[in-house]
Amino acid sequence: RTVKFMAYAAEEVGLLGSEAIAASYQAAGTPVVAVLQLDMTAYHGSVEDIAFIADFTSAELNGFLVDLLTTYQPTQTWTTTTCGYGCSDHAPWHNRGFPAAFAFEARVGEESPFYHSAGDTVASFGNSAAHAAKFARLTAAFVVEAGIDGTEVVFSDGFENTTGG
């Protein structure tokens, strides 16, 4: 499968970049197996390591990510949380019928108090990328597992393999 990494413009003014791309994919009938959104991954604000956003996302894809986390990073803890609205670039994909997930740095309300401020610096998350590295490892597992083709039903058993079983 083709894997694409995307950076979006104009998230803060209405998810304009992700909306434009999701709309163009939908209009063109471009097949999309899964969208993983990562936004704000460096600040460890909650007891858990990773919070999966449960609204405007695919429950099946979130479950797949939990499977990946517990398989490849079994010492990491996780939780679910909700934004209450389409709070990041996963929402336009979800709203257009594409399976989307959003892994976040903390429970909503416990994220970095410094974001969108002059205090949003490396120092504000402890001069370390250790928390963000958890998301990098999850993403690497996601790219490998979701990128494998050969199953008739994607995510049918939690992990793809080349034999379809």
JSON list of C-alpha atoms in Angstrom, two decimals:
[
{"chain": "A", "resi": 1, "resn": "ARG", "atom": "CA", "xyz": [0.00, 0.00, 0.00]},
{"chain": "A", "resi": 2, "resn": "THR", "atom": "CA", "xyz": [1.03, 3.58, -0.54]},
{"chain": "A", "resi": 3, "resn": "VAL", "atom": "CA", "xyz": [1.83, 5.45, 2.66]},
{"chain": "A", "resi": 4, "resn": "LYS", "atom": "CA", "xyz": [1.67, 9.25, 2.69]},
{"chain": "A", "resi": 5, "resn": "PHE", "atom": "CA", "xyz": [2.84, 11.62, 5.40]},
{"chain": "A", "resi": 6, "resn": "MET", "atom": "CA", "xyz": [0.98, 14.94, 5.30]},
{"chain": "A", "resi": 7, "resn": "ALA", "atom": "CA", "xyz": [1.38, 18.27, 6.95]},
{"chain": "A", "resi": 8, "resn": "TYR", "atom": "CA", "xyz": [-1.62, 20.57, 6.83]},
{"chain": "A", "resi": 9, "resn": "ALA", "atom": "CA", "xyz": [-1.93, 24.33, 6.66]},
{"chain": "A", "resi": 10, "resn": "ALA", "atom": "CA", "xyz": [-4.57, 26.40, 8.43]},
{"chain": "A", "resi": 11, "resn": "GLU", "atom": "CA", "xyz": [-5.62, 23.96, 11.14]},
{"chain": "A", "resi": 12, "resn": "GLU", "atom": "CA", "xyz": [-6.09, 26.70, 13.67]},
{"chain": "A", "resi": 13, "resn": "VAL", "atom": "CA", "xyz": [-8.44, 28.69, 11.45]},
{"chain": "A", "resi": 14, "resn": "GLY", "atom": "CA", "xyz": [-10.85, 25.89, 10.66]},
{"chain": "A", "resi": 15, "resn": "LEU", "atom": "CA", "xyz": [-9.01, 22.75, 9.53]},
{"chain": "A", "resi": 16, "resn": "LEU", "atom": "CA", "xyz": [-8.81, 24.25, 6.05]},
{"chain": "A", "resi": 17, "resn": "GLY", "atom": "CA", "xyz": [-5.82, 22.26, 4.78]},
{"chain": "A", "resi": 18, "resn": "SER", "atom": "CA", "xyz": [-7.03, 18.84, 5.92]},
{"chain": "A", "resi": 19, "resn": "GLU", "atom": "CA", "xyz": [-10.56, 19.64, 4.73]},
{"chain": "A", "resi": 20, "resn": "ALA", "atom": "CA", "xyz": [-9.26, 20.53, 1.26]},
{"chain": "A", "resi": 21, "resn": "ILE", "atom": "CA", "xyz": [-7.20, 17.34, 0.98]},
{"chain": "A", "resi": 22, "resn": "ALA", "atom": "CA", "xyz": [-9.93, 15.06, 2.37]},
{"chain": "A", "resi": 23, "resn": "ALA", "atom": "CA", "xyz": [-12.45, 16.64, 0.00]},
{"chain": "A", "resi": 24, "resn": "SER", "atom": "CA", "xyz": [-10.13, 16.13, -2.98]},
{"chain": "A", "resi": 25, "resn": "TYR", "atom": "CA", "xyz": [-9.56, 12.48, -2.03]},
{"chain": "A", "resi": 26, "resn": "GLN", "atom": "CA", "xyz": [-13.30, 11.93, -1.69]},
{"chain": "A", "resi": 27, "resn": "ALA", "atom": "CA", "xyz": [-14.08, 13.67, -5.00]},
{"chain": "A", "resi": 28, "resn": "ALA", "atom": "CA", "xyz": [-11.44, 11.63, -6.82]},
{"chain": "A", "resi": 29, "resn": "GLY", "atom": "CA", "xyz": [-12.55, 8.38, -5.19]},
{"chain": "A", "resi": 30, "resn": "THR", "atom": "CA", "xyz": [-9.07, 7.87, -3.83]},
{"chain": "A", "resi": 31, "resn": "PRO", "atom": "CA", "xyz": [-9.01, 4.79, -1.60]},
{"chain": "A", "resi": 32, "resn": "VAL", "atom": "CA", "xyz": [-7.82, 5.48, 1.93]},
{"chain": "A", "resi": 33, "resn": "VAL", "atom": "CA", "xyz": [-7.33, 2.57, 4.33]},
{"chain": "A", "resi": 34, "resn": "ALA", "atom": "CA", "xyz": [-6.59, 4.67, 7.41]},
{"chain": "A", "resi": 35, "resn": "VAL", "atom": "CA", "xyz": [-5.63, 8.16, 8.57]},
{"chain": "A", "resi": 36, "resn": "LEU", "atom": "CA", "xyz": [-3.53, 8.61, 11.70]},
{"chain": "A", "resi": 37, "resn": "GLN", "atom": "CA", "xyz": [-3.45, 12.16, 13.02]},
{"chain": "A", "resi": 38, "resn": "LEU", "atom": "CA", "xyz": [-0.68, 13.23, 15.38]},
{"chain": "A", "resi": 39, "resn": "ASP", "atom": "CA", "xyz": [-0.85, 16.69, 16.88]},
{"chain": "A", "resi": 40, "resn": "MET", "atom": "CA", "xyz": [0.79, 17.65, 20.17]},
{"chain": "A", "resi": 41, "resn": "THR", "atom": "CA", "xyz": [2.85, 14.66, 21.27]},
{"chain": "A", "resi": 42, "resn": "ALA", "atom": "CA", "xyz": [5.66, 16.04, 23.42]},
{"chain": "A", "resi": 43, "resn": "TYR", "atom": "CA", "xyz": [4.01, 17.10, 26.70]},
{"chain": "A", "resi": 44, "resn": "HIS", "atom": "CA", "xyz": [3.25, 14.30, 29.17]},
{"chain": "A", "resi": 45, "resn": "GLY", "atom": "CA", "xyz": [0.26, 15.81, 30.94]},
{"chain": "A", "resi": 46, "resn": "SER", "atom": "CA", "xyz": [-1.74, 12.74, 31.98]},
{"chain": "A", "resi": 47, "resn": "VAL", "atom": "CA", "xyz": [-0.96, 9.66, 34.01]},
{"chain": "A", "resi": 48, "resn": "GLU", "atom": "CA", "xyz": [-1.33, 7.62, 30.81]},
{"chain": "A", "resi": 49, "resn": "ASP", "atom": "CA", "xyz": [1.22, 7.79, 28.03]},
{"chain": "A", "resi": 50, "resn": "ILE", "atom": "CA", "xyz": [-1.13, 8.15, 25.06]},
{"chain": "A", "resi": 51, "resn": "ALA", "atom": "CA", "xyz": [-4.72, 9.31, 24.81]},
{"chain": "A", "resi": 52, "resn": "PHE", "atom": "CA", "xyz": [-6.78, 8.19, 21.83]},
{"chain": "A", "resi": 53, "resn": "ILE", "atom": "CA", "xyz": [-9.43, 10.70, 20.84]},
{"chain": "A", "resi": 54, "resn": "ALA", "atom": "CA", "xyz": [-12.74, 8.80, 20.79]},
{"chain": "A", "resi": 55, "resn": "ASP", "atom": "CA", "xyz": [-14.97, 11.28, 18.95]},
{"chain": "A", "resi": 56, "resn": "PHE", "atom": "CA", "xyz": [-14.79, 12.03, 15.22]},
{"chain": "A", "resi": 57, "resn": "THR", "atom": "CA", "xyz": [-12.65, 8.89, 14.88]},
{"chain": "A", "resi": 58, "resn": "SER", "atom": "CA", "xyz": [-13.06, 5.25, 13.90]},
{"chain": "A", "resi": 59, "resn": "ALA", "atom": "CA", "xyz": [-13.53, 2.94, 16.89]},
{"chain": "A", "resi": 60, "resn": "GLU", "atom": "CA", "xyz": [-12.12, 0.07, 14.83]},
{"chain": "A", "resi": 61, "resn": "LEU", "atom": "CA", "xyz": [-8.99, 2.03, 13.92]},
{"chain": "A", "resi": 62, "resn": "ASN", "atom": "CA", "xyz": [-8.56, 3.17, 17.52]},
{"chain": "A", "resi": 63, "resn": "GLY", "atom": "CA", "xyz": [-8.75, -0.48, 18.57]},
{"chain": "A", "resi": 64, "resn": "PHE", "atom": "CA", "xyz": [-6.08, -1.35, 16.01]},
{"chain": "A", "resi": 65, "resn": "LEU", "atom": "CA", "xyz": [-3.83, 1.36, 17.45]},
{"chain": "A", "resi": 66, "resn": "VAL", "atom": "CA", "xyz": [-4.37, 0.02, 20.97]},
{"chain": "A", "resi": 67, "resn": "ASP", "atom": "CA", "xyz": [-3.41, -3.43, 19.67]},
{"chain": "A", "resi": 68, "resn": "LEU", "atom": "CA", "xyz": [-0.25, -1.95, 18.16]},
{"chain": "A", "resi": 69, "resn": "LEU", "atom": "CA", "xyz": [0.61, -0.12, 21.37]},
{"chain": "A", "resi": 70, "resn": "THR", "atom": "CA", "xyz": [0.09, -3.12, 23.62]},
{"chain": "A", "resi": 71, "resn": "THR", "atom": "CA", "xyz": [2.00, -5.40, 21.24]},
{"chain": "A", "resi": 72, "resn": "TYR", "atom": "CA", "xyz": [5.00, -3.22, 20.43]},
{"chain": "A", "resi": 73, "resn": "GLN", "atom": "CA", "xyz": [5.16, -0.98, 23.51]},
{"chain": "A", "resi": 74, "resn": "PRO", "atom": "CA", "xyz": [3.57, -3.10, 26.25]},
{"chain": "A", "resi": 75, "resn": "THR", "atom": "CA", "xyz": [4.82, -0.87, 29.07]},
{"chain": "A", "resi": 76, "resn": "GLN", "atom": "CA", "xyz": [3.00, 2.19, 27.70]},
{"chain": "A", "resi": 77, "resn": "THR", "atom": "CA", "xyz": [-0.38, 3.03, 29.14]},
{"chain": "A", "resi": 78, "resn": "TRP", "atom": "CA", "xyz": [-3.29, 4.51, 27.26]},
{"chain": "A", "resi": 79, "resn": "THR", "atom": "CA", "xyz": [-6.74, 5.96, 27.69]},
{"chain": "A", "resi": 80, "resn": "THR", "atom": "CA", "xyz": [-9.48, 7.47, 25.60]},
{"chain": "A", "resi": 81, "resn": "THR", "atom": "CA", "xyz": [-10.69, 11.02, 25.76]},
{"chain": "A", "resi": 82, "resn": "THR", "atom": "CA", "xyz": [-13.02, 13.25, 23.77]},
{"chain": "A", "resi": 83, "resn": "CYS", "atom": "CA", "xyz": [-12.75, 16.74, 22.37]},
{"chain": "A", "resi": 84, "resn": "GLY", "atom": "CA", "xyz": [-16.49, 17.31, 22.01]},
{"chain": "A", "resi": 85, "resn": "TYR", "atom": "CA", "xyz": [-15.99, 18.63, 18.47]},
{"chain": "A", "resi": 86, "resn": "GLY", "atom": "CA", "xyz": [-13.74, 17.98, 15.46]},
{"chain": "A", "resi": 87, "resn": "CYS", "atom": "CA", "xyz": [-10.69, 19.37, 17.23]},
{"chain": "A", "resi": 88, "resn": "SER", "atom": "CA", "xyz": [-7.92, 18.49, 14.78]},
{"chain": "A", "resi": 89, "resn": "ASP", "atom": "CA", "xyz": [-7.11, 17.40, 11.25]},
{"chain": "A", "resi": 90, "resn": "HIS", "atom": "CA", "xyz": [-8.56, 13.92, 11.73]},
{"chain": "A", "resi": 91, "resn": "ALA", "atom": "CA", "xyz": [-12.11, 15.30, 11.72]},
{"chain": "A", "resi": 92, "resn": "PRO", "atom": "CA", "xyz": [-12.45, 16.21, 8.01]},
{"chain": "A", "resi": 93, "resn": "TRP", "atom": "CA", "xyz": [-11.33, 12.71, 7.06]},
{"chain": "A", "resi": 94, "resn": "HIS", "atom": "CA", "xyz": [-13.78, 11.12, 9.48]},
{"chain": "A", "resi": 95, "resn": "ASN", "atom": "CA", "xyz": [-16.60, 13.43, 8.37]},
{"chain": "A", "resi": 96, "resn": "ARG", "atom": "CA", "xyz": [-16.04, 12.34, 4.76]},
{"chain": "A", "resi": 97, "resn": "GLY", "atom": "CA", "xyz": [-16.21, 8.64, 5.64]},
{"chain": "A", "resi": 98, "resn": "PHE", "atom": "CA", "xyz": [-12.52, 7.78, 5.86]},
{"chain": "A", "resi": 99, "resn": "PRO", "atom": "CA", "xyz": [-11.33, 5.79, 8.90]},
{"chain": "A", "resi": 100, "resn": "ALA", "atom": "CA", "xyz": [-9.38, 8.24, 11.03]},
{"chain": "A", "resi": 101, "resn": "ALA", "atom": "CA", "xyz": [-7.69, 8.14, 14.43]},
{"chain": "A", "resi": 102, "resn": "PHE", "atom": "CA", "xyz": [-6.00, 10.73, 16.59]},
{"chain": "A", "resi": 103, "resn": "ALA", "atom": "CA", "xyz": [-3.34, 9.86, 19.16]},
{"chain": "A", "resi": 104, "resn": "PHE", "atom": "CA", "xyz": [-2.79, 12.75, 21.56]},
{"chain": "A", "resi": 105, "resn": "GLU", "atom": "CA", "xyz": [-0.29, 13.65, 24.28]},
{"chain": "A", "resi": 106, "resn": "ALA", "atom": "CA", "xyz": [-2.77, 13.64, 27.17]},
{"chain": "A", "resi": 107, "resn": "ARG", "atom": "CA", "xyz": [-6.41, 13.56, 28.10]},
{"chain": "A", "resi": 108, "resn": "VAL", "atom": "CA", "xyz": [-8.24, 16.60, 26.77]},
{"chain": "A", "resi": 109, "resn": "GLY", "atom": "CA", "xyz": [-7.89, 19.27, 29.45]},
{"chain": "A", "resi": 110, "resn": "GLU", "atom": "CA", "xyz": [-4.52, 17.90, 30.60]},
{"chain": "A", "resi": 111, "resn": "GLU", "atom": "CA", "xyz": [-2.55, 18.80, 27.47]},
{"chain": "A", "resi": 112, "resn": "SER", "atom": "CA", "xyz": [0.27, 21.31, 27.51]},
{"chain": "A", "resi": 113, "resn": "PRO", "atom": "CA", "xyz": [-0.78, 24.56, 29.16]},
{"chain": "A", "resi": 114, "resn": "PHE", "atom": "CA", "xyz": [1.82, 26.31, 27.03]},
{"chain": "A", "resi": 115, "resn": "TYR", "atom": "CA", "xyz": [0.46, 25.54, 23.55]},
{"chain": "A", "resi": 116, "resn": "HIS", "atom": "CA", "xyz": [-0.32, 28.57, 21.37]},
{"chain": "A", "resi": 117, "resn": "SER", "atom": "CA", "xyz": [1.88, 30.73, 23.56]},
{"chain": "A", "resi": 118, "resn": "ALA", "atom": "CA", "xyz": [5.42, 32.07, 23.71]},
{"chain": "A", "resi": 119, "resn": "GLY", "atom": "CA", "xyz": [6.03, 29.45, 26.41]},
{"chain": "A", "resi": 120, "resn": "ASP", "atom": "CA", "xyz": [5.51, 26.59, 23.95]},
{"chain": "A", "resi": 121, "resn": "THR", "atom": "CA", "xyz": [9.18, 25.64, 23.78]},
{"chain": "A", "resi": 122, "resn": "VAL", "atom": "CA", "xyz": [11.27, 22.52, 24.22]},
{"chain": "A", "resi": 123, "resn": "ALA", "atom": "CA", "xyz": [11.86, 23.62, 27.81]},
{"chain": "A", "resi": 124, "resn": "SER", "atom": "CA", "xyz": [8.10, 23.45, 28.52]},
{"chain": "A", "resi": 125, "resn": "PHE", "atom": "CA", "xyz": [8.15, 19.70, 27.94]},
{"chain": "A", "resi": 126, "resn": "GLY", "atom": "CA", "xyz": [11.32, 19.04, 29.92]},
{"chain": "A", "resi": 127, "resn": "ASN", "atom": "CA", "xyz": [13.98, 19.48, 27.19]},
{"chain": "A", "resi": 128, "resn": "SER", "atom": "CA", "xyz": [13.35, 15.91, 26.12]},
{"chain": "A", "resi": 129, "resn": "ALA", "atom": "CA", "xyz": [11.62, 14.17, 23.24]},
{"chain": "A", "resi": 130, "resn": "ALA", "atom": "CA", "xyz": [11.01, 11.04, 25.34]},
{"chain": "A", "resi": 131, "resn": "HIS", "atom": "CA", "xyz": [7.22, 11.42, 25.33]},
{"chain": "A", "resi": 132, "resn": "ALA", "atom": "CA", "xyz": [7.11, 12.19, 21.61]},
{"chain": "A", "resi": 133, "resn": "ALA", "atom": "CA", "xyz": [9.24, 9.11, 20.94]},
{"chain": "A", "resi": 134, "resn": "LYS", "atom": "CA", "xyz": [6.33, 6.93, 22.16]},
{"chain": "A", "resi": 135, "resn": "PHE", "atom": "CA", "xyz": [4.25, 8.36, 19.31]},
{"chain": "A", "resi": 136, "resn": "ALA", "atom": "CA", "xyz": [7.08, 7.88, 16.82]},
{"chain": "A", "resi": 137, "resn": "ARG", "atom": "CA", "xyz": [7.25, 4.19, 17.77]},
{"chain": "A", "resi": 138, "resn": "LEU", "atom": "CA", "xyz": [3.47, 3.85, 17.48]},
{"chain": "A", "resi": 139, "resn": "THR", "atom": "CA", "xyz": [3.61, 5.50, 14.07]},
{"chain": "A", "resi": 140, "resn": "ALA", "atom": "CA", "xyz": [6.37, 3.17, 12.88]},
{"chain": "A", "resi": 141, "resn": "ALA", "atom": "CA", "xyz": [4.28, 0.14, 13.91]},
{"chain": "A", "resi": 142, "resn": "PHE", "atom": "CA", "xyz": [1.23, 1.67, 12.23]},
{"chain": "A", "resi": 143, "resn": "VAL", "atom": "CA", "xyz": [3.06, 2.30, 8.95]},
{"chain": "A", "resi": 144, "resn": "VAL", "atom": "CA", "xyz": [4.36, -1.26, 8.84]},
{"chain": "A", "resi": 145, "resn": "GLU", "atom": "CA", "xyz": [1.17, -3.04, 9.94]},
{"chain": "A", "resi": 146, "resn": "ALA", "atom": "CA", "xyz": [-1.36, -0.90, 8.05]},
{"chain": "A", "resi": 147, "resn": "GLY", "atom": "CA", "xyz": [0.90, -0.69, 5.01]},
{"chain": "A", "resi": 148, "resn": "ILE", "atom": "CA", "xyz": [0.84, -4.45, 4.44]},
{"chain": "A", "resi": 149, "resn": "ASP", "atom": "CA", "xyz": [-1.64, -5.50, 1.78]},
{"chain": "A", "resi": 150, "resn": "GLY", "atom": "CA", "xyz": [-3.09, -8.95, 1.40]},
{"chain": "A", "resi": 151, "resn": "THR", "atom": "CA", "xyz": [-6.10, -9.17, 3.68]},
{"chain": "A", "resi": 152, "resn": "GLU", "atom": "CA", "xyz": [-9.63, -9.10, 2.35]},
{"chain": "A", "resi": 153, "resn": "VAL", "atom": "CA", "xyz": [-10.94, -7.11, 5.32]},
{"chain": "A", "resi": 154, "resn": "VAL", "atom": "CA", "xyz": [-8.58, -4.53, 6.76]},
{"chain": "A", "resi": 155, "resn": "PHE", "atom": "CA", "xyz": [-8.05, -4.80, 10.52]},
{"chain": "A", "resi": 156, "resn": "SER", "atom": "CA", "xyz": [-10.11, -7.99, 10.64]},
{"chain": "A", "resi": 157, "resn": "ASP", "atom": "CA", "xyz": [-7.83, -9.70, 13.13]},
{"chain": "A", "resi": 158, "resn": "GLY", "atom": "CA", "xyz": [-6.01, -6.69, 14.53]},
{"chain": "A", "resi": 159, "resn": "PHE", "atom": "CA", "xyz": [-2.94, -7.11, 12.35]},
{"chain": "A", "resi": 160, "resn": "GLU", "atom": "CA", "xyz": [-2.48, -7.59, 8.64]},
{"chain": "A", "resi": 161, "resn": "ASN", "atom": "CA", "xyz": [-0.33, -10.25, 7.15]},
{"chain": "A", "resi": 162, "resn": "THR", "atom": "CA", "xyz": [0.44, -11.36, 3.63]},
{"chain": "A", "resi": 163, "resn": "THR", "atom": "CA", "xyz": [-1.60, -14.56, 3.83]},
{"chain": "A", "resi": 164, "resn": "GLY", "atom": "CA", "xyz": [-4.91, -12.87, 4.58]},
{"chain": "A", "resi": 165, "resn": "GLY", "atom": "CA", "xyz": [-5.38, -14.60, 7.92]}
]
